[in-house]
Coordinates of N, CA, C and O and ligand atoms in Angstrom, one line a residue:
M1131 N 0.8 -1.2 0.0 CA 0.0 0.0 0.0 C 0.9 1.2 0.0 O 1.8 1.3 0.8
S1132 N 0.5 2.2 -0.8 CA 1.3 3.4 -0.9 C 1.1 4.3 0.4 O 0.0 4.5 0.8
N1133 N 2.2 4.7 1.0 CA 2.1 5.6 2.1 C 3.2 6.6 2.1 O 4.0 6.7 1.2
L1134 N 3.2 7.4 3.2 CA 4.0 8.6 3.2 C 5.2 8.5 4.3 O 5.0 7.9 5.3
T1135 N 6.3 9.2 4.0 CA 7.3 9.4 5.0 C 7.7 10.9 4.8 O 7.5 11.5 3.8
F1136 N 8.4 11.4 5.9 CA 8.8 12.7 5.9 C 10.4 12.7 6.1 O 10.9 12.0 6.8
T1137 N 11.0 13.6 5.3 CA 12.5 13.8 5.4 C 12.9 15.2 5.5 O 12.2 16.1 5.1
M1138 N 14.1 15.4 6.1 CA 14.8 16.7 6.0 C 16.2 16.4 5.5 O 16.8 15.5 6.1
V1139 N 16.7 17.2 4.5 CA 18.1 17.3 4.3 C 18.6 18.3 5.3 O 18.2 19.4 5.4
K1140 N 19.5 17.8 6.2 CA 20.0 18.6 7.3 C 21.0 19.7 6.9 O 21.6 19.6 5.8
P1141 N 21.2 20.7 7.8 CA 21.9 21.9 7.5 C 23.3 21.6 6.8 O 23.7 22.3 5.9
E1142 N 24.1 20.7 7.4 CA 25.5 20.5 6.8 C 25.4 20.0 5.4 O 26.3 20.3 4.6
A1143 N 24.4 19.1 5.1 CA 24.3 18.6 3.8 C 23.8 19.6 2.8 O 24.3 19.6 1.6
V1144 N 22.9 20.5 3.2 CA 22.5 21.6 2.3 C 23.7 22.5 2.1 O 24.0 22.9 0.9
E1145 N 24.4 22.9 3.2 CA 25.6 23.8 3.1 C 26.6 23.2 2.1 O 27.3 24.0 1.4
A1146 N 26.8 21.9 2.2 CA 27.9 21.3 1.4 C 27.4 21.1 -0.1 O 28.2 20.7 -0.9
G1147 N 26.2 21.5 -0.4 CA 25.8 21.4 -1.8 C 25.4 20.0 -2.2 O 25.4 19.6 -3.4
N1148 N 25.0 19.2 -1.2 CA 24.6 17.8 -1.5 C 23.1 17.6 -1.6 O 22.6 16.4 -1.8
A1149 N 22.3 18.6 -1.5 CA 20.8 18.4 -1.5 C 20.3 17.8 -2.8 O 19.5 16.9 -2.8
G1150 N 20.8 18.3 -3.9 CA 20.4 17.8 -5.2 C 20.7 16.3 -5.4 O 19.9 15.5 -5.8
A1151 N 22.0 15.9 -5.0 CA 22.4 14.5 -5.1 C 21.5 13.6 -4.2 O 21.2 12.5 -4.6
I1152 N 21.2 14.1 -3.0 CA 20.4 13.3 -2.1 C 19.0 13.2 -2.6 O 18.4 12.1 -2.6
L1153 N 18.4 14.3 -3.1 CA 17.0 14.2 -3.6 C 17.0 13.3 -4.9 O 16.0 12.6 -5.1
N1154 N 18.0 13.4 -5.7 CA 18.1 12.5 -6.8 C 18.1 11.0 -6.4 O 17.4 10.2 -7.0
K1155 N 18.9 10.7 -5.4 CA 19.0 9.3 -4.9 C 17.7 8.9 -4.4 O 17.3 7.7 -4.6
I1156 N 17.0 9.8 -3.7 CA 15.7 9.5 -3.2 C 14.7 9.2 -4.3 O 13.9 8.2 -4.3
E1157 N 14.6 10.0 -5.3 CA 13.7 9.8 -6.4 C 14.1 8.5 -7.2 O 13.2 7.7 -7.6
K1158 N 15.4 8.3 -7.4 CA 15.8 7.1 -8.1 C 15.5 5.8 -7.4 O 15.5 4.7 -7.9
S1159 N 15.3 5.9 -6.0 CA 15.0 4.8 -5.2 C 13.4 4.5 -5.2 O 13.0 3.7 -4.4
G1160 N 12.7 5.3 -5.9 CA 11.3 5.0 -6.1 C 10.3 5.9 -5.3 O 9.1 5.6 -5.2
F1161 N 10.9 6.9 -4.6 CA 10.0 7.8 -3.8 C 9.5 8.9 -4.7 O 10.3 9.5 -5.4
R1162 N 8.3 9.3 -4.5 CA 7.7 10.4 -5.2 C 7.7 11.6 -4.3 O 7.2 11.5 -3.2
I1163 N 8.1 12.8 -4.8 CA 8.1 14.0 -3.9 C 6.7 14.6 -4.0 O 6.3 15.0 -5.0
V1164 N 6.0 14.6 -2.8 CA 4.7 15.1 -2.7 C 4.7 16.6 -2.4 O 3.9 17.4 -2.8
A1165 N 5.7 17.0 -1.6 CA 5.9 18.4 -1.1 C 7.4 18.6 -0.8 O 8.1 17.7 -0.5
L1166 N 7.8 19.9 -1.0 CA 9.2 20.2 -0.9 C 9.4 21.7 -0.5 O 8.8 22.5 -1.2
K1167 N 10.3 22.0 0.4 CA 10.6 23.4 0.7 C 11.9 23.5 1.4 O 12.3 22.6 2.2
K1168 N 12.6 24.7 1.2 CA 13.8 25.0 1.9 C 13.4 26.0 3.0 O 12.7 27.0 2.7
V1169 N 13.8 25.8 4.2 CA 13.4 26.6 5.3 C 14.4 26.7 6.4 O 15.1 25.7 6.7
L1170 N 14.5 27.8 7.1 CA 15.4 28.0 8.2 C 14.6 27.8 9.5 O 13.7 28.6 9.7
L1171 N 14.8 26.8 10.2 CA 14.0 26.5 11.5 C 14.6 27.4 12.6 O 15.8 27.6 12.7
T1172 N 13.7 28.1 13.3 CA 14.1 28.8 14.5 C 14.5 27.7 15.5 O 14.1 26.6 15.4
K1173 N 15.2 28.1 16.6 CA 15.5 27.2 17.7 C 14.2 26.6 18.3 O 14.2 25.5 18.6
E1174 N 13.3 27.5 18.4 CA 12.0 27.1 19.0 C 11.3 26.0 18.1 O 10.9 25.0 18.6
R1175 N 11.3 26.2 16.8 CA 10.7 25.2 15.9 C 11.5 23.9 15.9 O 10.9 22.8 15.9
A1176 N 12.8 24.0 15.8 CA 13.7 22.8 15.9 C 13.4 22.0 17.2 O 13.4 20.8 17.2
G1177 N 13.3 22.8 18.3 CA 13.1 22.1 19.6 C 11.8 21.4 19.6 O 11.7 20.3 20.2
E1178 N 10.8 22.0 19.0 CA 9.5 21.4 19.0 C 9.5 20.1 18.1 O 8.9 19.1 18.5
F1179 N 10.2 20.2 17.0 CA 10.2 19.1 16.1 C 10.8 17.9 16.8 O 10.4 16.7 16.6
Y1180 N 11.9 18.1 17.5 CA 12.7 17.0 18.2 C 12.3 16.9 19.7 O 13.1 16.3 20.4
E1181 N 11.1 17.3 20.0 CA 10.7 17.3 21.4 C 10.8 15.9 22.1 O 11.1 15.8 23.3
V1182 N 10.6 14.8 21.3 CA 10.7 13.5 21.8 C 12.1 13.2 22.4 O 12.2 12.3 23.3
H1183 N 13.1 14.0 22.0 CA 14.4 13.7 22.5 C 14.8 14.7 23.6 O 16.0 14.8 24.0
K1184 N 13.8 15.4 24.1 CA 14.1 16.5 25.1 C 14.9 16.1 26.3 O 15.8 16.8 26.8
E1185 N 14.8 14.8 26.7 CA 15.5 14.4 27.9 C 16.9 13.8 27.5 O 17.7 13.4 28.4
R1186 N 17.2 13.7 26.2 CA 18.5 13.0 25.8 C 19.6 14.1 26.0 O 19.4 15.3 25.8
P1187 N 20.8 13.6 26.3 CA 22.0 14.5 26.5 C 22.3 15.3 25.3 O 22.9 16.4 25.5
F1188 N 22.0 14.9 24.1 CA 22.4 15.6 22.9 C 21.3 16.6 22.4 O 21.4 17.2 21.4
Y1189 N 20.2 16.7 23.2 CA 19.1 17.6 22.7 C 19.5 19.0 22.4 O 19.1 19.5 21.3
A1190 N 20.2 19.7 23.3 CA 20.6 21.1 23.1 C 21.5 21.2 21.8 O 21.3 22.1 21.0
E1191 N 22.4 20.3 21.7 CA 23.3 20.2 20.5 C 22.5 20.0 19.2 O 22.7 20.7 18.2
L1192 N 21.5 19.1 19.3 CA 20.6 18.8 18.1 C 19.8 20.0 17.7 O 19.7 20.3 16.5
V1193 N 19.2 20.7 18.7 CA 18.4 21.9 18.4 C 19.3 23.0 17.8 O 18.9 23.7 16.8
D1194 N 20.5 23.2 18.4 CA 21.4 24.3 17.8 C 21.8 23.9 16.4 O 21.7 24.8 15.5
Y1195 N 22.1 22.7 16.2 CA 22.5 22.2 14.8 C 21.4 22.4 13.8 O 21.6 22.9 12.7
M1196 N 20.2 21.9 14.2 CA 19.1 21.9 13.2 C 18.6 23.3 12.9 O 17.8 23.5 11.9
S1197 N 19.0 24.3 13.7 CA 18.6 25.7 13.5 C 19.8 26.5 13.0 O 19.7 27.7 12.9
S1198 N 20.9 25.8 12.7 CA 22.1 26.5 12.3 C 22.2 27.0 10.9 O 23.0 27.8 10.5
G1199 N 21.3 26.4 10.1 CA 21.2 26.8 8.6 C 20.0 26.2 8.0 O 19.3 25.4 8.7
P1200 N 19.6 26.6 6.8 CA 18.4 26.1 6.2 C 18.4 24.6 6.0 O 19.5 24.0 5.7
I1201 N 17.3 24.0 6.1 CA 17.1 22.5 5.8 C 16.2 22.5 4.6 O 15.5 23.5 4.2
I1202 N 16.1 21.3 4.0 CA 15.2 21.1 2.9 C 14.2 20.0 3.4 O 14.7 18.8 3.7
A1203 N 13.0 20.3 3.5 CA 11.9 19.4 4.0 C 11.2 18.8 2.8 O 10.9 19.5 1.9
A1204 N 10.9 17.5 2.9 CA 10.2 16.9 1.8 C 9.2 15.8 2.4 O 9.5 15.1 3.3
L1205 N 8.1 15.7 1.7 CA 7.1 14.7 2.0 C 7.2 13.7 0.8 O 7.2 14.1 -0.3
L1206 N 7.4 12.4 1.1 CA 7.7 11.4 0.1 C 6.6 10.3 0.1 O 6.1 9.9 1.2
E1207 N 6.3 9.8 -1.0 CA 5.3 8.7 -1.2 C 5.9 7.5 -1.8 O 6.6 7.6 -2.8
K1208 N 5.6 6.3 -1.3 CA 6.1 5.1 -1.9 C 5.4 3.9 -1.1 O 4.9 4.1 0.0
D1209 N 5.3 2.7 -1.7 CA 4.8 1.6 -0.9 C 5.8 1.4 0.2 O 7.0 1.5 0.0
N1210 N 5.3 1.1 1.4 CA 6.2 0.8 2.5 C 7.2 2.0 2.8 O 8.4 1.7 3.1
A1211 N 6.7 3.2 2.7 CA 7.6 4.4 2.6 C 8.5 4.5 3.9 O 9.7 4.7 3.7
V1212 N 7.9 4.4 5.1 CA 8.7 4.6 6.3 C 9.9 3.6 6.4 O 11.0 4.1 6.5
L1213 N 9.6 2.4 6.3 CA 10.7 1.4 6.5 C 11.7 1.4 5.3 O 12.9 1.3 5.5
D1214 N 11.2 1.5 4.1 CA 12.1 1.6 2.9 C 13.0 2.8 3.0 O 14.2 2.7 2.6
F1215 N 12.4 3.9 3.5 CA 13.3 5.1 3.6 C 14.3 5.0 4.7 O 15.5 5.4 4.5
R1216 N 14.0 4.4 5.8 CA 15.0 4.1 6.9 C 16.1 3.3 6.3 O 17.3 3.4 6.7
E1217 N 15.7 2.3 5.5 CA 16.8 1.4 4.9 C 17.7 2.2 3.9 O 18.9 2.1 3.9
L1218 N 17.0 3.1 3.1 CA 17.8 3.9 2.2 C 18.8 4.9 2.9 O 19.9 5.2 2.4
I1219 N 18.4 5.5 4.1 CA 19.2 6.4 4.7 C 20.3 5.7 5.5 O 21.4 6.3 5.7
G1220 N 20.1 4.6 6.1 CA 21.1 3.8 6.9 C 21.1 4.3 8.3 O 20.3 5.1 8.8
A1221 N 22.0 3.7 9.1 CA 22.1 3.9 10.5 C 22.3 5.3 10.9 O 23.0 6.0 10.1
T1222 N 21.9 5.7 12.1 CA 22.1 7.1 12.6 C 23.6 7.4 12.6 O 23.9 8.6 12.2
D1223 N 24.4 6.5 13.0 CA 25.9 6.8 13.0 C 26.5 6.3 11.6 O 26.5 5.1 11.3
P1224 N 27.0 7.3 10.8 CA 27.4 6.9 9.5 C 28.6 5.9 9.4 O 28.8 5.2 8.5
S1225 N 29.3 5.8 10.6 CA 30.5 4.9 10.6 C 30.0 3.4 10.6 O 30.7 2.5 10.2
V1226 N 28.7 3.2 10.9 CA 28.1 1.8 10.8 C 27.0 1.7 9.8 O 26.4 0.7 9.7
A1227 N 26.7 2.8 9.1 CA 25.7 2.8 8.1 C 26.1 1.9 6.9 O 27.3 1.9 6.5
A1228 N 25.2 1.1 6.4 CA 25.5 0.2 5.3 C 26.0 0.9 4.1 O 25.5 2.1 3.8
K1229 N 26.9 0.3 3.3 CA 27.4 0.9 2.1 C 26.3 1.2 1.1 O 25.3 0.4 1.0
G1230 N 26.4 2.3 0.5 CA 25.3 2.7 -0.5 C 24.2 3.5 0.1 O 23.4 4.0 -0.6
T1231 N 24.1 3.5 1.4 CA 23.1 4.3 2.0 C 23.4 5.8 2.0 O 24.6 6.2 1.8
I1232 N 22.4 6.7 2.1 CA 22.6 8.1 2.0 C 23.6 8.6 3.1 O 24.5 9.4 2.9
R1233 N 23.4 8.1 4.4 CA 24.3 8.5 5.4 C 25.7 8.0 5.2 O 26.7 8.7 5.5
A1234 N 25.9 6.8 4.7 CA 27.2 6.3 4.4 C 27.9 7.2 3.5 O 29.1 7.5 3.6
E1235 N 27.2 7.7 2.5 CA 27.7 8.5 1.4 C 27.9 10.0 1.8 O 28.9 10.6 1.5
F1236 N 26.9 10.6 2.6 CA 26.9 12.0 2.8 C 27.1 12.5 4.2 O 27.3 13.7 4.4
A1237 N 26.9 11.7 5.2 CA 26.9 12.2 6.6 C 28.3 12.4 7.1 O 29.3 11.8 6.7
E1238 N 28.4 13.5 7.9 CA 29.7 13.8 8.5 C 30.0 13.1 9.8 O 31.1 12.8 10.1
S1239 N 28.9 12.9 10.6 CA 29.1 12.3 11.9 C 27.7 11.9 12.4 O 26.7 12.1 11.7
K1240 N 27.7 11.3 13.6 CA 26.4 10.8 14.2 C 25.5 12.0 14.4 O 24.3 11.8 14.3
A1241 N 26.0 13.1 14.8 CA 25.2 14.3 15.0 C 24.8 14.9 13.6 O 23.6 15.2 13.3
K1242 N 25.8 15.2 12.8 CA 25.6 15.8 11.5 C 25.4 14.7 10.4 O 26.4 14.4 9.7
N1243 N 24.3 14.1 10.4 CA 24.1 12.8 9.6 C 23.2 13.0 8.4 O 22.6 12.1 8.0
A1244 N 23.3 14.2 7.8 CA 22.8 14.4 6.4 C 21.3 14.5 6.2 O 20.8 15.3 5.5
V1245 N 20.6 13.5 6.8 CA 19.1 13.4 6.6 C 18.4 12.9 7.8 O 18.9 12.2 8.7
H1246 N 17.1 13.3 7.9 CA 16.2 12.8 8.8 C 15.2 11.9 8.1 O 14.9 12.1 6.9
G1247 N 14.7 10.8 8.8 CA 13.6 10.0 8.2 C 12.7 9.7 9.4 O 13.1 9.3 10.5
S1248 N 11.4 9.7 9.1 CA 10.3 9.4 10.1 C 10.5 8.0 10.5 O 10.9 7.1 9.8
D1249 N 10.2 7.7 11.8 CA 10.3 6.3 12.3 C 9.0 5.5 12.4 O 9.0 4.4 12.9
S1250 N 7.9 6.1 12.0 CA 6.6 5.4 12.0 C 5.6 6.2 11.2 O 5.8 7.3 10.8
D1251 N 4.5 5.5 10.8 CA 3.5 6.1 10.0 C 2.9 7.3 10.7 O 2.6 8.4 10.2
D1252 N 2.6 7.1 12.0 CA 2.0 8.2 12.8 C 2.9 9.4 12.9 O 2.5 10.5 12.7
N1253 N 4.2 9.2 13.1 CA 5.2 10.3 13.2 C 5.3 10.9 11.8 O 5.5 12.2 11.7
A1254 N 5.3 10.1 10.7 CA 5.4 10.7 9.4 C 4.2 11.7 9.2 O 4.5 12.8 8.6
N1255 N 3.0 11.4 9.6 CA 1.9 12.3 9.5 C 2.0 13.5 10.3 O 1.8 14.7 9.9
I1256 N 2.5 13.3 11.6 CA 2.7 14.5 12.5 C 3.8 15.4 11.9 O 3.6 16.6 11.9
E1257 N 4.8 14.9 11.4 CA 6.0 15.7 10.9 C 5.6 16.4 9.6 O 6.0 17.5 9.3
A1258 N 4.8 15.7 8.8 CA 4.3 16.3 7.5 C 3.4 17.5 7.9 O 3.5 18.6 7.3
D1259 N 2.5 17.3 8.8 CA 1.6 18.4 9.2 C 2.4 19.6 9.9 O 2.0 20.8 9.8
F1260 N 3.6 19.3 10.5 CA 4.4 20.3 11.1 C 5.0 21.2 10.0 O 5.2 22.4 10.3
H1261 N 5.2 20.7 8.8 CA 5.9 21.5 7.8 C 5.1 21.9 6.6 O 5.4 22.9 5.9
F1262 N 4.0 21.2 6.3 CA 3.3 21.4 5.1 C 1.8 21.5 5.3 O 1.2 20.7 6.0
T1263 N 1.2 22.5 4.6 CA -0.3 22.6 4.6 C -0.8 21.6 3.5 O 0.0 21.2 2.7
N1264 N -2.1 21.4 3.5 CA -2.7 20.5 2.4 C -2.5 21.1 1.0 O -2.2 20.4 0.1
G1265 N -2.5 22.5 1.0 CA -2.3 23.1 -0.3 C -0.9 23.1 -0.9 O -0.7 23.5 -2.0
E1266 N 0.0 22.6 -0.1 CA 1.4 22.5 -0.5 C 1.8 21.1 -1.0 O 2.9 20.8 -1.2
R1267 N 0.8 20.2 -1.0 CA 1.0 18.8 -1.3 C 0.4 18.4 -2.6 O -0.8 18.7 -2.9
F1268 N 1.2 17.8 -3.5 CA 0.7 17.5 -4.8 C 1.0 16.0 -5.2 O 2.0 15.5 -4.9
Ligands
LIG2550 P1 16.4 11.2 12.6 O1 15.3 11.2 13.7 O2 17.1 12.5 12.5 O3 16.0 10.5 11.4 P2 17.5 8.8 13.8 O4 16.1 8.4 13.9 O5 18.4 7.9 13.0 O6 17.6 10.3 13.2 P3 17.4 9.5 16.6 O7 17.8 8.6 17.7 O8 16.0 9.8 16.3 O9 18.1 9.0 15.2 O10 18.2 10.9 16.8 C1 17.8 12.1 16.2 C2 19.0 12.9 15.8 O11 19.7 13.3 16.9 C3 20.1 12.1 15.0 O12 19.8 11.9 13.6 C4 21.3 12.9 15.2 O13 21.3 14.0 14.3 C5 21.1 13.3 16.6 N1 21.8 12.4 17.5 C6 21.4 11.1 17.9 N2 22.2 10.5 18.7 C7 23.2 11.5 19.0 C8 24.4 11.5 19.8 N3 24.7 10.4 20.6 N4 25.1 12.6 19.7 C9 24.8 13.7 19.0 N5 23.7 13.7 18.2 C10 22.9 12.6 18.2
LIG2551 MG1 14.6 9.6 14.8

């Protein structure tokens, strides 16, 4: 069944000029871009997005990083989108991410790991609503 996942190309990957290559890899892997935008998250918005990690030791670093430069947010459609996208991006830590994955190719570190991917259908919908109105989805 066709469903949705949400991604962000993170600030260091946008800054490095890797957004086009990453989006190309995503499309070539069978995902359809439903919505797309480049946006600079305020600290407050980044903090809200990653609120589930509020108690983790890296939360402040994560919020600073995700608001340090523009991100590219995208809503993606494919059969089995959430799980297939997690497979395409690879492990959180690029040093253990499988060869050929986006993080293995483009991530700098466990913190600056190039892309975000939703971890469930429910979170994909919450994250999509956080970034996109219905009128921005095609
Ligand atoms: P994302 O949610 O961004 O797709 P993920 O699901 O692979 O990543 P999470 O555990 O949800 O990993 O962590 C969210 C983000 O927090 C990571 O992508 C990374 O940028 C950052 N992060 C996670 N663990 C650490 C850590 N130990 N030190 C620094 N940053 C971290
Ligand atoms: Mg996560």
